[in-house]
Structure formats: C-alpha cells, structure tokens
Coordinates of C-alpha atoms in Angstrom, one line a residue:
M477 CA -18.5 63.5 136.4
I478 CA -17.5 65.4 132.8
S479 CA -14.2 68.1 133.4
N480 CA -14.0 71.6 133.4
D481 CA -11.6 71.9 130.6
I482 CA -14.9 69.8 128.6
L483 CA -17.9 72.4 129.9
T484 CA -15.3 75.8 128.8
A485 CA -15.1 74.2 126.0
L486 CA -18.7 73.8 125.7
K487 CA -19.5 76.8 126.5
S488 CA -17.7 78.3 123.6
Y489 CA -19.6 75.7 121.2
T490 CA -22.9 76.7 122.7
Q491 CA -22.4 80.7 122.5
N492 CA -24.2 80.8 119.3
M493 CA -26.7 79.0 119.8
A494 CA -30.2 79.7 118.0
N495 CA -33.5 78.2 119.5
N496 CA -33.8 76.3 123.4
V497 CA -32.9 73.2 123.9
T498 CA -34.6 70.8 126.6
L499 CA -33.1 67.7 127.3
V500 CA -36.6 65.7 128.8
L501 CA -35.6 62.6 131.0
Q502 CA -37.7 60.0 131.7
T503 CA -39.6 59.7 135.5
G504 CA -39.0 56.0 137.2
E505 CA -36.6 54.9 139.0
H506 CA -33.1 52.7 138.1
E507 CA -29.4 52.2 139.5
K508 CA -27.7 54.3 136.6
R509 CA -30.7 57.6 137.0
Q510 CA -29.3 59.7 139.0
E511 CA -26.0 59.4 137.2
L512 CA -27.4 60.2 134.1
S513 CA -29.4 63.2 135.6
D514 CA -26.1 64.3 136.9
F515 CA -24.3 64.5 133.7
L516 CA -27.4 66.3 131.8
T517 CA -27.1 68.6 134.6
Q518 CA -23.7 69.4 134.0
I519 CA -24.3 69.5 130.5
S520 CA -26.7 72.1 130.5
S521 CA -25.6 74.5 132.8
V522 CA -23.2 75.7 130.0
S523 CA -25.5 77.5 128.8
D524 CA -29.1 79.6 129.4
Q525 CA -30.6 77.8 126.5
L526 CA -30.1 74.3 127.6
S527 CA -32.3 73.1 130.3
I528 CA -33.4 69.8 132.0
E529 CA -36.4 68.8 132.7
E530 CA -37.9 65.6 134.7
R531 CA -41.2 64.2 133.6
D532 CA -43.2 61.6 131.9
A533 CA -42.4 62.0 128.2
G534 CA -43.4 58.2 127.1
L535 CA -39.5 57.4 126.3
R536 CA -38.1 53.6 126.9
S537 CA -36.6 53.4 130.8
P538 CA -35.9 55.9 133.5
I539 CA -32.3 56.1 131.5
T540 CA -33.6 57.2 127.9
F541 CA -34.0 61.3 127.5
A542 CA -34.7 63.2 124.9
L543 CA -33.9 66.5 122.9
E544 CA -37.2 69.0 122.7
V545 CA -36.9 72.5 120.8
G546 CA -39.9 74.8 121.1
G547 CA -41.8 72.6 123.5
Q548 CA -41.9 69.7 120.6
Q549 CA -39.5 66.6 120.2
N550 CA -37.7 66.9 117.4
G551 CA -37.1 62.8 116.9
V552 CA -33.5 62.2 118.6
V553 CA -33.5 59.9 121.4
F554 CA -30.8 58.6 123.9
S555 CA -31.0 55.4 125.7
G556 CA -28.2 55.5 128.3
I557 CA -25.2 57.8 129.1
P558 CA -23.9 59.1 125.8
S559 CA -20.4 59.2 127.3
G560 CA -16.7 58.1 125.7
H561 CA -17.0 57.8 122.1
E562 CA -21.1 58.8 122.0
F563 CA -20.3 62.4 123.7
N564 CA -19.1 63.9 120.7
S565 CA -22.8 62.4 119.5
L566 CA -25.0 64.2 122.1
I567 CA -22.8 67.6 121.7
L568 CA -23.2 67.3 117.8
A569 CA -27.3 66.7 118.4
I570 CA -27.9 69.7 121.1
L571 CA -25.9 72.0 118.6
H572 CA -28.1 71.1 115.0
S573 CA -30.9 71.1 117.1
S574 CA -30.0 75.0 118.3
G575 CA -29.8 76.5 114.8
T576 CA -26.3 75.0 114.0
E577 CA -26.0 74.0 109.8
I578 CA -26.4 70.7 109.4
K579 CA -23.3 69.7 106.8
L580 CA -25.5 66.9 104.6
D581 CA -24.4 66.6 100.7
P582 CA -27.6 68.8 99.7
V583 CA -28.0 65.5 97.3
L584 CA -28.0 63.3 99.8
K585 CA -30.0 66.1 102.6
A586 CA -32.9 66.0 99.5
M587 CA -33.1 62.3 99.8
V588 CA -34.0 62.5 103.7
E589 CA -36.1 65.0 103.2
N590 CA -38.3 62.9 100.2
I591 CA -39.2 60.1 103.2
K592 CA -42.9 59.7 103.6
E593 CA -42.5 57.0 105.5
T594 CA -42.9 56.6 109.2
L595 CA -39.0 55.6 110.4
H596 CA -38.2 54.7 113.6
F597 CA -34.3 54.0 114.1
E598 CA -32.6 52.2 116.9
V599 CA -29.0 52.1 117.3
F600 CA -27.0 49.7 119.9
V601 CA -24.1 50.7 120.2
S602 CA -21.1 50.1 123.1
L603 CA -19.2 52.6 124.2
S604 CA -15.9 51.2 123.2
C605 CA -17.2 51.6 119.7
H606 CA -15.4 53.9 117.4
N607 CA -17.4 53.7 114.3
C608 CA -20.9 54.0 116.2
P609 CA -20.8 57.2 116.4
D610 CA -20.6 57.9 113.0
V611 CA -24.2 56.5 112.7
V612 CA -25.8 57.4 115.3
Q613 CA -24.6 60.6 114.2
S614 CA -25.9 60.2 110.6
L615 CA -28.9 59.2 111.8
N616 CA -29.4 62.3 114.6
Q617 CA -28.7 64.2 111.0
F618 CA -31.9 62.2 109.5
A619 CA -34.0 62.7 112.0
L620 CA -33.3 66.2 112.9
S621 CA -34.0 66.9 108.4
N622 CA -37.5 65.3 108.6
Q623 CA -40.0 64.7 110.8
N624 CA -41.1 61.1 109.8
I625 CA -37.6 60.0 111.2
Q626 CA -36.9 59.6 114.8
T627 CA -33.7 58.1 116.3
E628 CA -32.7 56.3 119.0
M629 CA -29.1 55.3 120.1
I630 CA -29.3 52.6 122.9
D631 CA -25.8 51.7 125.4
G632 CA -26.2 47.3 124.5
G633 CA -24.5 47.8 128.1
L634 CA -27.2 49.2 130.3
F635 CA -29.9 46.9 128.5
Q636 CA -28.8 43.5 128.4
D637 CA -32.1 42.1 128.6
L638 CA -32.5 43.6 125.0
V639 CA -30.1 43.2 124.2
E640 CA -30.4 39.2 124.8
Q641 CA -33.8 39.2 123.7
R642 CA -32.9 40.4 120.3
N643 CA -29.4 38.0 120.1
I644 CA -27.4 41.3 119.5
Q645 CA -23.6 39.9 119.3
G646 CA -21.6 43.3 117.5
V647 CA -22.4 46.9 117.3
P648 CA -23.4 49.1 115.3
S649 CA -27.0 47.4 115.2
V650 CA -29.9 48.9 113.7
Y651 CA -33.1 48.5 113.7
L652 CA -36.1 50.3 111.5
N653 CA -39.5 49.8 112.7
G654 CA -38.8 47.1 115.2
E655 CA -37.2 45.1 112.2
L656 CA -33.4 44.4 112.0
F657 CA -31.8 47.0 109.5
A658 CA -28.0 46.4 109.5
N659 CA -25.2 45.1 112.1
G660 CA -21.7 44.7 112.3
K661 CA -19.3 46.5 110.2
I662 CA -21.1 49.0 108.9
D663 CA -21.2 52.6 108.2
T664 CA -23.1 55.5 106.9
A665 CA -22.6 55.3 103.1
Q666 CA -24.1 51.6 103.5
L667 CA -27.3 52.8 105.8
V668 CA -28.4 55.3 102.7
D669 CA -27.6 52.0 100.1
K670 CA -30.5 50.3 102.1
L671 CA -32.4 53.6 102.2
I672 CA -32.6 54.0 98.5
Q673 CA -32.9 49.9 98.2
K674 CA -36.2 50.1 100.3
Y675 CA -36.9 53.8 98.9
P676 CA -36.4 54.0 95.4
Y677 CA -38.4 57.3 94.6
I678 CA -36.2 59.4 97.4
V679 CA -33.5 59.5 94.5
E680 CA -36.2 59.8 91.6
A681 CA -37.7 62.7 93.6
T682 CA -34.0 64.2 94.3
K683 CA -33.1 67.0 92.2
A684 CA -30.2 68.8 92.1
D685 CA -27.9 71.3 90.3
K686 CA -25.4 69.8 88.0
L687 CA -21.5 70.6 89.1
P688 CA -19.7 72.1 86.1
T689 CA -17.0 69.4 84.4
Q690 CA -14.3 69.3 87.3
D691 CA -10.7 68.8 86.5
V692 CA -10.5 66.3 89.5
T693 CA -12.6 63.5 90.7
V694 CA -11.4 61.9 93.9
I695 CA -12.7 58.7 95.2
G696 CA -12.1 57.8 98.3
G697 CA -11.7 59.8 101.6
G698 CA -8.4 58.3 103.5
P699 CA -4.9 59.5 103.0
A700 CA -4.0 58.8 100.3
G701 CA -7.8 60.5 98.5
I702 CA -7.1 63.4 101.4
A703 CA -3.3 63.9 100.3
A704 CA -4.8 64.2 96.1
A705 CA -7.7 66.4 97.3
I706 CA -5.3 69.3 98.8
Y707 CA -2.5 68.6 96.7
S708 CA -4.9 69.2 93.5
A709 CA -7.1 71.7 95.3
R710 CA -3.7 74.1 95.9
K711 CA -3.3 74.1 92.1
G712 CA -6.1 75.8 91.6
L713 CA -8.1 73.0 90.1
K714 CA -11.7 72.4 90.6
V715 CA -12.2 69.1 92.8
T716 CA -14.7 67.2 94.2
M717 CA -14.2 64.1 96.9
I718 CA -16.8 61.0 96.6
A719 CA -16.0 59.0 100.0
D720 CA -18.1 56.6 102.4
R721 CA -17.0 58.2 105.0
I722 CA -13.8 61.0 105.3
G723 CA -10.6 58.9 107.3
G724 CA -11.4 55.5 105.4
Q725 CA -9.8 52.3 107.1
V726 CA -7.2 54.7 109.4
K727 CA -10.4 56.1 111.6
D728 CA -10.7 52.2 112.9
T729 CA -7.2 52.6 114.0
V730 CA -7.0 52.7 117.9
G731 CA -3.3 54.2 117.5
I732 CA -0.8 55.6 115.5
E733 CA 3.0 55.4 116.2
N734 CA 4.0 55.3 112.8
L735 CA 3.8 58.6 111.0
I736 CA 6.8 60.4 110.9
S737 CA 7.2 63.9 112.8
V738 CA 4.0 62.9 115.1
P739 CA 5.0 60.1 117.9
K740 CA 1.4 59.3 118.5
T741 CA -2.1 59.6 117.6
T742 CA -5.1 57.7 117.0
G743 CA -7.3 56.7 114.0
S744 CA -10.2 59.5 115.3
E745 CA -7.5 62.4 115.7
L746 CA -5.1 61.8 112.7
T747 CA -9.1 61.7 110.5
G748 CA -10.4 64.8 112.3
N749 CA -7.0 66.2 111.5
M750 CA -6.9 65.5 108.3
Q751 CA -10.4 66.9 107.6
A752 CA -9.7 70.1 109.4
H753 CA -6.8 70.0 106.8
L754 CA -9.2 69.5 103.4
N755 CA -11.8 71.9 104.9
D756 CA -9.5 74.7 104.2
Y757 CA -9.5 73.9 100.2
E758 CA -12.4 74.2 98.4
V759 CA -13.1 70.9 97.5
T760 CA -16.6 69.3 96.6
I761 CA -16.8 66.5 99.2
K762 CA -19.7 63.9 98.9
E763 CA -19.5 61.6 101.2
F764 CA -21.8 58.8 102.4
I765 CA -21.9 58.6 98.8
R766 CA -20.5 55.5 96.2
V767 CA -19.5 55.5 92.6
D768 CA -21.3 53.0 90.7
K769 CA -19.4 53.1 87.5
I770 CA -17.8 55.0 85.2
E771 CA -17.4 55.7 81.6
E772 CA -14.5 56.1 79.8
G773 CA -13.5 58.9 77.4
K774 CA -11.8 62.5 77.2
I775 CA -14.5 63.7 79.6
K776 CA -15.2 61.0 82.0
Q777 CA -18.3 60.1 83.3
L778 CA -19.0 58.9 87.2
Y779 CA -22.5 57.4 88.3
L780 CA -23.1 57.4 91.9
S781 CA -25.4 55.9 93.7
S782 CA -27.0 59.6 94.5
G783 CA -28.6 59.6 91.1
E784 CA -26.2 62.3 90.2
V785 CA -23.3 62.1 87.0
I786 CA -20.1 63.6 87.5
E787 CA -17.9 65.2 84.4
T788 CA -15.1 65.1 85.3
K789 CA -11.1 65.4 83.0
T790 CA -9.5 62.8 85.4
V791 CA -10.1 60.5 88.3
I792 CA -7.5 59.3 91.3
V793 CA -8.9 55.6 92.5
A794 CA -8.0 56.3 96.5
T795 CA -11.0 53.7 97.6
G796 CA -8.3 51.9 100.1
A797 CA -9.3 48.2 101.3
K798 CA -11.5 46.6 103.0
W799 CA -11.4 43.8 106.0
R800 CA -10.7 40.5 104.0
E801 CA -13.3 37.2 104.5
L802 CA -12.9 33.8 104.9
G803 CA -15.6 32.7 102.4
V804 CA -16.6 30.0 104.5
P805 CA -19.9 28.9 105.2
G806 CA -21.4 30.0 108.2
E807 CA -19.2 33.2 108.3
K808 CA -22.1 35.9 106.2
E809 CA -25.0 34.4 107.8
N810 CA -23.4 35.1 111.4
I811 CA -21.8 38.6 111.2
G812 CA -23.2 40.4 114.2
S813 CA -24.6 37.5 115.9
G814 CA -21.1 35.9 116.6
V815 CA -18.9 36.5 113.8
A816 CA -16.8 39.7 113.9
Y817 CA -14.1 42.1 112.2
C818 CA -13.5 44.4 115.1
P819 CA -12.3 43.3 118.6
H820 CA -12.7 46.6 119.8
C821 CA -16.1 47.6 118.4
D822 CA -17.7 44.1 119.4
G823 CA -15.2 42.7 122.5
P824 CA -17.1 43.7 125.0
F825 CA -20.0 41.2 124.0
F826 CA -18.2 38.5 124.6
K827 CA -16.8 39.1 128.1
G828 CA -16.5 35.8 130.1
K829 CA -16.7 33.7 126.9
E830 CA -14.9 31.8 124.2
V831 CA -13.4 33.2 121.5
A832 CA -11.4 32.7 117.9
V833 CA -9.2 34.9 116.1
V834 CA -8.5 33.5 112.4
G835 CA -5.5 35.1 111.4
G836 CA -1.7 35.0 112.9
G837 CA -0.2 37.9 111.6
N838 CA -0.1 41.7 113.5
S839 CA -3.8 42.3 113.2
G840 CA -4.8 39.3 114.0
I841 CA -2.2 39.0 117.3
E842 CA -2.8 42.2 118.2
A843 CA -6.7 41.4 118.3
A844 CA -5.7 38.4 120.2
L845 CA -4.0 40.6 122.9
D846 CA -7.0 43.1 123.1
L847 CA -9.6 40.5 123.5
A848 CA -7.5 38.5 125.9
G849 CA -8.2 41.4 129.0
M850 CA -12.2 41.5 128.2
V851 CA -13.1 37.4 127.3
N852 CA -12.5 34.3 129.2
H853 CA -9.9 32.7 126.2
V854 CA -8.8 33.5 123.0
T855 CA -7.4 30.6 120.3
V856 CA -5.9 32.2 117.6
F857 CA -5.9 30.1 113.9
E858 CA -3.2 30.4 111.8
F859 CA -3.4 28.9 108.1
L860 CA 0.4 28.4 107.9
A861 CA 3.2 26.7 110.2
E862 CA 4.2 29.7 111.6
L863 CA 3.0 33.0 112.6
K864 CA 3.5 36.0 110.6
A865 CA 3.3 38.8 113.3
D866 CA 6.0 40.6 114.7
K867 CA 8.2 38.5 117.1
V868 CA 7.5 41.6 119.7
L869 CA 3.6 40.8 119.6
V870 CA 4.2 36.9 119.3
D871 CA 6.6 36.7 122.4
K872 CA 3.6 38.7 124.3
A873 CA 0.8 36.4 123.3
E874 CA 3.0 33.1 124.1
A875 CA 3.5 34.4 127.2
N876 CA -0.3 35.2 128.0
D877 CA -2.0 32.1 129.7
K878 CA -5.1 33.1 128.1
I879 CA -4.1 33.0 124.4
T880 CA -4.0 29.3 122.8
I881 CA -2.2 29.1 118.7
I882 CA -3.3 26.5 117.0
K883 CA -1.1 26.9 113.1
N884 CA -1.6 24.6 110.3
A885 CA -5.2 25.0 110.5
A886 CA -7.3 25.9 108.1
T887 CA -10.7 27.3 108.8
K888 CA -13.5 25.2 107.4
Q889 CA -17.2 26.6 108.4
V890 CA -18.3 29.3 111.2
I891 CA -20.9 26.5 113.3
A892 CA -24.1 28.7 114.8
D893 CA -26.8 27.5 116.7
N894 CA -30.7 29.1 117.0
G895 CA -28.8 32.6 115.5
K896 CA -25.8 31.9 117.9
V897 CA -21.8 30.7 116.7
V898 CA -21.0 27.9 119.1
A899 CA -18.1 26.3 117.1
L900 CA -15.7 26.5 114.3
E901 CA -14.5 23.5 111.9
Y902 CA -11.2 23.4 110.6
Q903 CA -8.9 20.9 109.6
D904 CA -5.8 20.4 110.9
R905 CA -3.2 20.8 107.2
E906 CA -0.8 18.1 108.5
S907 CA -2.9 15.5 109.5
G908 CA -5.6 15.9 107.4
E909 CA -8.3 15.8 110.5
I910 CA -11.5 17.6 110.7
K911 CA -11.8 19.2 114.3
R912 CA -14.1 21.2 115.9
Q913 CA -13.5 23.9 118.5
A914 CA -16.3 25.8 120.3
L915 CA -16.3 28.9 121.0
S916 CA -19.0 32.1 121.6
G917 CA -17.4 34.6 118.5
V918 CA -15.1 34.7 116.1
F919 CA -12.8 37.4 114.9
V920 CA -11.4 37.4 111.3
Q921 CA -8.3 39.4 111.1
I922 CA -6.8 37.9 107.5
G923 CA -5.8 41.1 106.3
L924 CA -7.9 43.7 103.7
V925 CA -8.7 43.7 100.3
P926 CA -9.6 46.3 97.8
N927 CA -12.0 48.6 97.3
S928 CA -12.0 48.3 93.2
Q929 CA -14.7 46.0 92.4
F930 CA -16.6 48.9 90.8
L931 CA -13.7 49.3 88.8
E932 CA -14.3 45.8 86.9
G933 CA -13.9 46.0 83.3
V934 CA -12.8 50.3 83.4
V935 CA -8.5 49.5 84.6
E936 CA -6.4 46.7 84.8
R937 CA -6.1 45.0 88.1
T938 CA -4.1 41.9 89.3
Q939 CA -5.7 38.9 90.4
H940 CA -6.1 40.2 94.1
G941 CA -7.9 42.7 92.8
E942 CA -5.5 45.7 93.2
V943 CA -5.5 48.2 90.9
I944 CA -1.9 48.0 88.4
I945 CA -0.2 51.5 88.6
D946 CA 3.1 52.8 87.1
E947 CA 6.0 55.2 88.9
R948 CA 3.1 58.2 88.9
C949 CA 0.2 56.6 89.7
Q950 CA -1.0 56.1 86.1
T951 CA -3.3 53.4 85.1
N952 CA -3.5 51.7 81.7
V953 CA -6.4 54.7 81.1
P954 CA -5.3 57.9 80.6
G955 CA -6.9 60.5 82.7
I956 CA -7.3 57.7 85.4
F957 CA -4.7 57.0 88.3
A958 CA -5.0 55.2 91.4
A959 CA -3.4 55.7 94.8
G960 CA -2.8 53.9 98.0
D961 CA -3.8 50.8 99.6
V962 CA -6.2 50.1 96.6
S963 CA -2.8 50.3 94.1
T964 CA -0.4 47.7 93.6
V965 CA 2.2 50.1 95.8
P966 CA 4.0 48.2 97.9
Y967 CA 3.9 48.5 102.0
K968 CA 0.5 49.5 103.0
Q969 CA 1.1 52.1 105.2
I970 CA -0.4 55.6 105.9
V971 CA 2.1 58.0 105.1
I972 CA 2.8 56.2 102.0
A973 CA -0.4 56.2 101.5
M974 CA -0.4 60.3 101.6
G975 CA 2.1 60.2 99.3
E976 CA 1.2 58.7 96.5
G977 CA -1.8 61.1 97.0
A978 CA 0.2 63.4 96.7
K979 CA 2.1 62.0 93.9
A980 CA -1.3 61.1 92.0
S981 CA -2.4 64.6 92.4
L982 CA 1.0 66.1 90.0
S983 CA 0.5 63.6 87.7
A984 CA -3.2 64.2 87.1
F985 CA -2.2 67.9 87.2
D986 CA 0.3 67.1 84.7
Y987 CA -1.7 65.1 82.5
I988 CA -4.7 68.1 82.5
I989 CA -1.7 70.5 81.2
R990 CA -0.8 67.8 78.1
E991 CA -4.8 67.6 77.1
A992 CA -4.8 71.2 77.1
E993 CA -1.7 71.8 74.5

C-alpha cells in the first residue's frame, strides 16, 4: 500500500523520535479493517519506537485507531485509513507525539493551553479534499497542546451512515461535543475565531512578549505576501507576516501550468516551496491570526484577533480574495448542506446526483467538467448571453453529454427541504419567466471578492472592494501599500501577484529610507 520510496523517507523522518508512539487499533470486524491493519503495520515498521497494538480501547469502530504515548492516549484519533491528502496529517501527528516541536504561534499556543473545558472535536473529511488536512492537522496540534482536547478525523466515505445521520454534504465538517461547530469552506483561522467567541477568556488570559516596532508588517500569506516578506527580509528589515494560512487561494488550486519556469505544479506543492523559501529568512510568522483593524500614524497600530497589538513603520496588504457569494436566499443557510464552493472537496458527496454550477467563466466550466466525472448530471447557469470561459473549455463542456448549459439565467434562490438542497430557482432573463431546476447541490463559481473589509475607513477602495494603488503599490495613506488580488492591479495571476509583492516591498523600503532622512 505504501511505496518503498515513502517508507524510506519515513525512516529518515522518524530517526530523531524522543518518545515511543503506539498506534492502538480498535478490535472488531470490518471489511476495511485488514487494509487498515496492514497500512499501520507498514508505518510502524520504519522505526523501533513505533508499534501497533490491537485491543478494545473503546474507540468508534474496528477501523478507528488512536495514538498513545507512555501508555496514555494523547487525544489524537483517526477513523478510517488516512491515506491521500490525510497521510501527512497522520505522519505529523506521530512526529509531534514523539517530541517534534509543534510550530504554532506562541500566542495561539498559549490560547489553546488556556482552554479549561473538555473539548471533543470530530472532523469529517474526504480523502480528495485538499483543504481538510489543514483543519485536521491544526486540531491535532491543539489536542497535543492541551489534554482537555480530543480530536478525531472521520473519513466520510467509510462512515456513510453517520454522514447521512448528520446530513453532511460538505467537508471539512467540524463537530464540537456532538454539535455542529463549523462546516463548508473553513480554515484554521475561522476555527480559532470561533473558539475565541465561545471562550473569550482564552484571549484575556494570554500574555506574550510584545514585538519591537517592526519595519514592515505583511498582511496575507499568498504569493504576493510571501514575495513581499522575502524581499523585505533580504533588505535586513524587521518583518512580521500575519496570515489566515500560508498559501492563501493558491493552496486550493489543483493544477498550475502558467508559472513561468515551472512547467507544471500543484497548489499544495507551490505552497510548500514558498513556505520553505520564506523559512530561509528571519520573518516572524503569525499564522491562523487576523488583523481586526489598523490605526494610522507615522507608526501604525495593528490590532489582531489574538488580542495582540503590533507597531510597525509600514504595512503591506496582500490579503488576496475569497470566493464571491451569490447573495441570494438559501445560499448561506445551506453552505455545507448542498451549497459548496469547491468541486474537488465536496463533489464526491454528490455521486449519482444532479447538481448545478453557477458561473460560466473558466472556474465554472472547469468545475462542471470536474463534477461530470463524479455526479449524474451537471447544469451550468450563466447570467450573460454567452459563456466567459476559454473556447477550449467551452468546447469540452458542450461535447460532454453529462453537462447542460443554460445562459441568460439569473439565480434567484436556493431551495432546501429538511436541511437538504432540493432545487435552484432562476429567472430566464430573456422571457422573464421564473423557473425551478430540481437538484441536490449548487456549486458557486462566480469569481472572487477582495479580502479588504478590515480596511473600511482606512484606505481608498473601489466599489468592488479593491484597494486603490499606484504604479508603486502605494495607497492614499503614507506607509500603507497593497499588492496582489486585493489591489486594483489588473489580471489576477500568481506570477503577477509575486511581482507586485516584490514591488510593494521595494516601495516600502524606499519609504522607510526617506522617513529616516
């Protein structure tokens, strides 16, 4: 099941294990149990400090296993076979259990350690979901940082009865103590926000050494933000990066073939390469934390979701963009219950069903082609009279018998019954007739909206929310710069964002030098 190359790599990763780790597999009968047992046996073979034991440990099912150190379960549990995108989640959990340092921001780690309540997280995932591992890995780290926390990854594909019982139609879907905590397109920063809202004392109890005044603070961890941080650090400046997650939207991109000098890569691979490059420099990284507001002045004050305040001479805003919402009734209410934004993550939940894709641009047609391989039928709804996607994609979609394209369609509402999406209501813009299409899922692909809400009243923005910049990435506020998809720079592309991030950094450096004169 696991290739020799991967096993060889695992041997090197586990050479410095400080603690013995036991993989405790629940006893019982299940058609997938032998496969899981063989999988864990292979993993445990790479180190004398890894072992597998099969016994009744009171776990969920015969295909559930827990990590144990020193004869005690440490709060990390997996239900299913964590292969695919979740393989790294398991390996990291083993390494962190064995003594490898958990690289959480000190303030975030302190907040987690301050939690006094007993928290039991369940994370429903799909092994094809590239966003799920971030959530699983973060919650695993939380469990390893606080004995009051337990987290369990559950492969929805192997626990269909449980998925149907809880009406789950999107991943990751996170439950806390048996109640839905977060679902749909979520990330670790959103989980942290929800924890702070639920247990506000964890911020109040946090005490951290305040950073000295920074030369450059970069907000955002995508291509523009990472380029800005690297260029700033290379100038010998004091640099901090604040990011929801390293990689940003790039992390959700499956295939990348237009990054010059790199013929083909993936979003996760490019993110790993960018982070490795970033780690070569002295940059203070605050991941999974947001900037709530900025106060202007010669020295800017940044107020963070963690309760910290950072003082900085310059700010580079590189927060990118997020999926644009339809803004119609029934959309937000059914996110994770039939409304989705990621066909790769949530498509498998609609196998054999009828779904819609709203949006006829490149992302919409690509989503339709992707979904056509999983579902019974896809209907694409485009607002305009013609599709906006590239001709090569349109030709492929029109040649696919499992794809129907409806143009001149204005989406009016998403209709649900008993917590599940059952139809999409739309208006024929030519005749004015209101129509209803029966379906089980709606995938929204209508472009992106800038992540600039926290800049309200701080810098000038367009009516669409883009930060207005000049050719040097300067905003209307001295010392505040912007780069990448959050700005008015045309053509939202990875390679352009990287260049704009570098440009913003050089402009910030020039600004600092002029202010010092």
